[in-house]
Amino acid sequence: MVKRLMGQPVTELDKHGIRWHLDFPDAKKPGWFLPGGRVVQGWVVLPEKLAAMRSAVRIVAEWQTAFELCHPLDIARPDVIESIFSLPGEGHPQRVCGFRFTVPPKLGYFRLWLAIDDERWLLEEVNLDIRDAEDVQQLKVLEGKQGWLFLDNDTNGSVDQFMGRMRLTQAGVDGWNNYLTELADTAGKVPWALLIAPSKESVMGASYHPLPEGASGPMHQVLALSASAGAVYPVSELKALGDSAFIPTDTHWTHKGALAATLALLAGLGIDENACHALFEQDHYISKTIVGDLGNKLTPKQVSSVEMLVSFGYAQYKTYDNGLPNFGRLLVVEYPEALVPSTCLVFGSSSSYSMFNYLCRVFQRVVFVHSAGSIDTALITAVAPAYLVAQTNARFVVQVPTVTHCLDEVIREKCAQLDDKAFEGVREKRIIASDEYLQYVGLLRWEKTASELLK
């Protein structure tokens, strides 16, 4: 069911003489779906006095407080011109008056706004019966040039971010400003940095992405904040690696990409750069064929050749791992010969894992929490790290991290979601440490939570 506001007087739009219509979604028509999701299509025609502002018109779709989609009028609609003005559509200055984009197919509600410069009007509140989307299949992979694959149809809108059609709302900007400010306050005198892993699109997109890159997006909005001075965003370092920065059939960077990001992070933390470079200059890499998280989604599966670090592996130095998949994971890596004889606490994401090969050779103890940059202050107090790192991915910036993360709650929620097969997988991955050791490193409380639920 689509709730229409068009039949009601829209005072501001009437006053300005702005006409518009939403073709899809429409309660009287079947849902229209494309590979990108449910189609939102319509048109906007301005009065003659405002016609010169057509390029400034944006249609905004919003269903979350932190971000919104923002689309221009870029579809030719000569049929609309002929109907409204009784003039030939071809050649008319407002012939390109249409919009068409997609929203997630199972989105049940969104608001549609008309924005012109700094003014905006609510066009419609759309409520949808999502039963028509039950059988919609979305391909999660976008095939680029020369075998490069990119993420598509993810919950963070990676394609819309890359094309500059997704942006943070004021609430999202304020949320990031508050997070960065609170992160600095929480760190206090402890050296800290926020590492934001650039998206594959932002590094490799100009060469291989099938769609055009936009001028700005959420990442640019975050970096524009004065509070982001402590952020490390190594996009130039990764671009300097060329094709060696990312895995063609995966969303993540290569080992060499992870090294470039690690060195940028260490510089941000004030660690001696020359000493760090010396640690890794003898590293050896060999080319291996891998599938990757994107190549695995295709039929047949697509593989790529990537240079992998073979002269060092952090896994043998793990002293504790609660084994949980993704959020809620807690692990410790200890390397006695590390450059700095102290602890680095990392609140990171999946991009952090390949960095452990390098981080653990710098810091004698690396304690990692999978939280995508969200901070549990109780864990900081318990671990008492000499260095603090928050790490998230650029495509995650539409989900503002917090400093009120509660690892206990996340562990409980994750365990409640595991089926029997997943439980077995967790038990196989777990590396159990003694209570005395966990008490010493400050993690006993959280292991007790996990062990009670994984019996």
Tab-separated table of N, CA, C and O in Angstrom, residues 176 180 194-199 219 222-223 228 231-235 238 253 261 390-397:
chain	number	residue	atom	x	y	z
A	176	TRP	N	28.962	12.009	13.774
A	176	TRP	CA	30.390	11.805	13.576
A	176	TRP	C	31.224	12.813	14.364
A	176	TRP	O	32.260	12.470	14.939
A	180	LEU	N	33.935	11.599	17.172
A	180	LEU	CA	35.354	11.952	17.100
A	180	LEU	C	35.800	12.741	18.326
A	180	LEU	O	36.892	12.527	18.857
A	194	LEU	N	42.223	7.129	14.478
A	194	LEU	CA	41.104	6.465	13.801
A	194	LEU	C	41.559	6.173	12.380
A	194	LEU	O	41.839	7.090	11.616
A	195	LEU	N	41.657	4.906	12.043
A	195	LEU	CA	42.012	4.502	10.683
A	195	LEU	C	40.735	4.171	9.926
A	195	LEU	O	39.986	3.280	10.322
A	196	ILE	N	40.502	4.884	8.832
A	196	ILE	CA	39.352	4.608	7.983
A	196	ILE	C	39.879	3.967	6.702
A	196	ILE	O	40.577	4.620	5.911
A	197	ALA	N	39.570	2.702	6.508
A	197	ALA	CA	40.039	1.990	5.322
A	197	ALA	C	39.291	2.499	4.097
A	197	ALA	O	38.064	2.374	4.026
A	198	PRO	N	39.994	3.070	3.125
A	198	PRO	CA	39.312	3.553	1.915
A	198	PRO	C	38.593	2.410	1.208
A	198	PRO	O	39.041	1.261	1.229
A	199	SER	N	37.488	2.719	0.592
A	199	SER	CA	36.768	1.697	-0.155
A	199	SER	C	37.550	1.314	-1.400
A	199	SER	O	38.344	2.096	-1.934
A	219	MET	N	32.248	10.103	3.042
A	219	MET	CA	33.635	10.134	3.493
A	219	MET	C	34.187	11.551	3.468
A	219	MET	O	34.906	11.979	4.375
A	222	VAL	N	32.912	13.537	6.438
A	222	VAL	CA	33.598	13.211	7.700
A	222	VAL	C	34.952	13.899	7.754
A	222	VAL	O	35.328	14.512	8.761
A	223	LEU	N	35.709	13.812	6.665
A	223	LEU	CA	37.054	14.398	6.648
A	223	LEU	C	37.028	15.916	6.727
A	223	LEU	O	38.026	16.532	7.110
A	228	SER	N	38.108	15.618	12.837
A	228	SER	CA	38.687	14.452	12.168
A	228	SER	C	40.200	14.554	12.015
A	228	SER	O	40.808	13.763	11.288
A	231	ALA	N	42.109	11.433	12.259
A	231	ALA	CA	41.759	10.338	11.353
A	231	ALA	C	42.884	10.075	10.359
A	231	ALA	O	43.528	10.997	9.865
A	232	VAL	N	43.109	8.806	10.072
A	232	VAL	CA	44.086	8.394	9.061
A	232	VAL	C	43.290	7.765	7.914
A	232	VAL	O	42.599	6.762	8.103
A	233	TYR	N	43.398	8.367	6.746
A	233	TYR	CA	42.658	7.905	5.569
A	233	TYR	C	43.656	7.734	4.426
A	233	TYR	O	43.901	8.654	3.650
A	234	PRO	N	44.268	6.552	4.310
A	234	PRO	CA	45.416	6.362	3.413
A	234	PRO	C	45.058	6.106	1.957
A	234	PRO	O	45.581	5.185	1.320
A	235	VAL	N	44.193	6.928	1.383
A	235	VAL	CA	43.788	6.693	-0.005
A	235	VAL	C	44.935	6.953	-0.971
A	235	VAL	O	45.107	6.221	-1.957
A	238	LEU	N	47.418	4.026	-0.930
A	238	LEU	CA	46.910	2.849	-1.629
A	238	LEU	C	46.910	3.061	-3.140
A	238	LEU	O	47.244	2.148	-3.911
A	253	TRP	N	41.623	-5.020	0.920
A	253	TRP	CA	42.935	-4.735	0.369
A	253	TRP	C	43.825	-5.976	0.434
A	253	TRP	O	43.558	-6.940	1.146
A	261	ALA	N	48.557	0.765	4.691
A	261	ALA	CA	47.645	1.340	5.679
A	261	ALA	C	48.257	1.302	7.077
A	261	ALA	O	48.122	2.251	7.860
A	390	ALA	N	41.082	2.984	16.654
A	390	ALA	CA	39.743	2.667	16.167
A	390	ALA	C	39.868	2.499	14.658
A	390	ALA	O	40.554	3.279	13.998
A	391	GLN	N	39.266	1.461	14.120
A	391	GLN	CA	39.370	1.224	12.679
A	391	GLN	C	38.012	0.856	12.116
A	391	GLN	O	37.329	-0.039	12.602
A	392	THR	N	37.612	1.577	11.079
A	392	THR	CA	36.389	1.254	10.369
A	392	THR	C	36.658	1.382	8.882
A	392	THR	O	37.763	1.750	8.468
A	393	ASN	N	35.670	1.066	8.078
A	393	ASN	CA	35.812	1.145	6.624
A	393	ASN	C	35.022	2.323	6.084
A	393	ASN	O	33.968	2.680	6.623
A	394	ALA	N	35.504	2.896	5.001
A	394	ALA	CA	34.855	4.087	4.443
A	394	ALA	C	33.396	3.817	4.096
A	394	ALA	O	32.546	4.682	4.272
A	395	ARG	N	33.109	2.611	3.623
A	395	ARG	CA	31.721	2.343	3.247
A	395	ARG	C	30.809	2.237	4.464
A	395	ARG	O	29.581	2.261	4.329
A	396	PHE	N	31.399	2.100	5.670
A	396	PHE	CA	30.598	2.021	6.898
A	396	PHE	C	30.272	3.390	7.491
A	396	PHE	O	29.589	3.450	8.517
A	397	VAL	N	30.766	4.481	6.904
A	397	VAL	CA	30.621	5.772	7.584
A	397	VAL	C	29.165	6.218	7.696
A	397	VAL	O	28.858	7.115	8.482
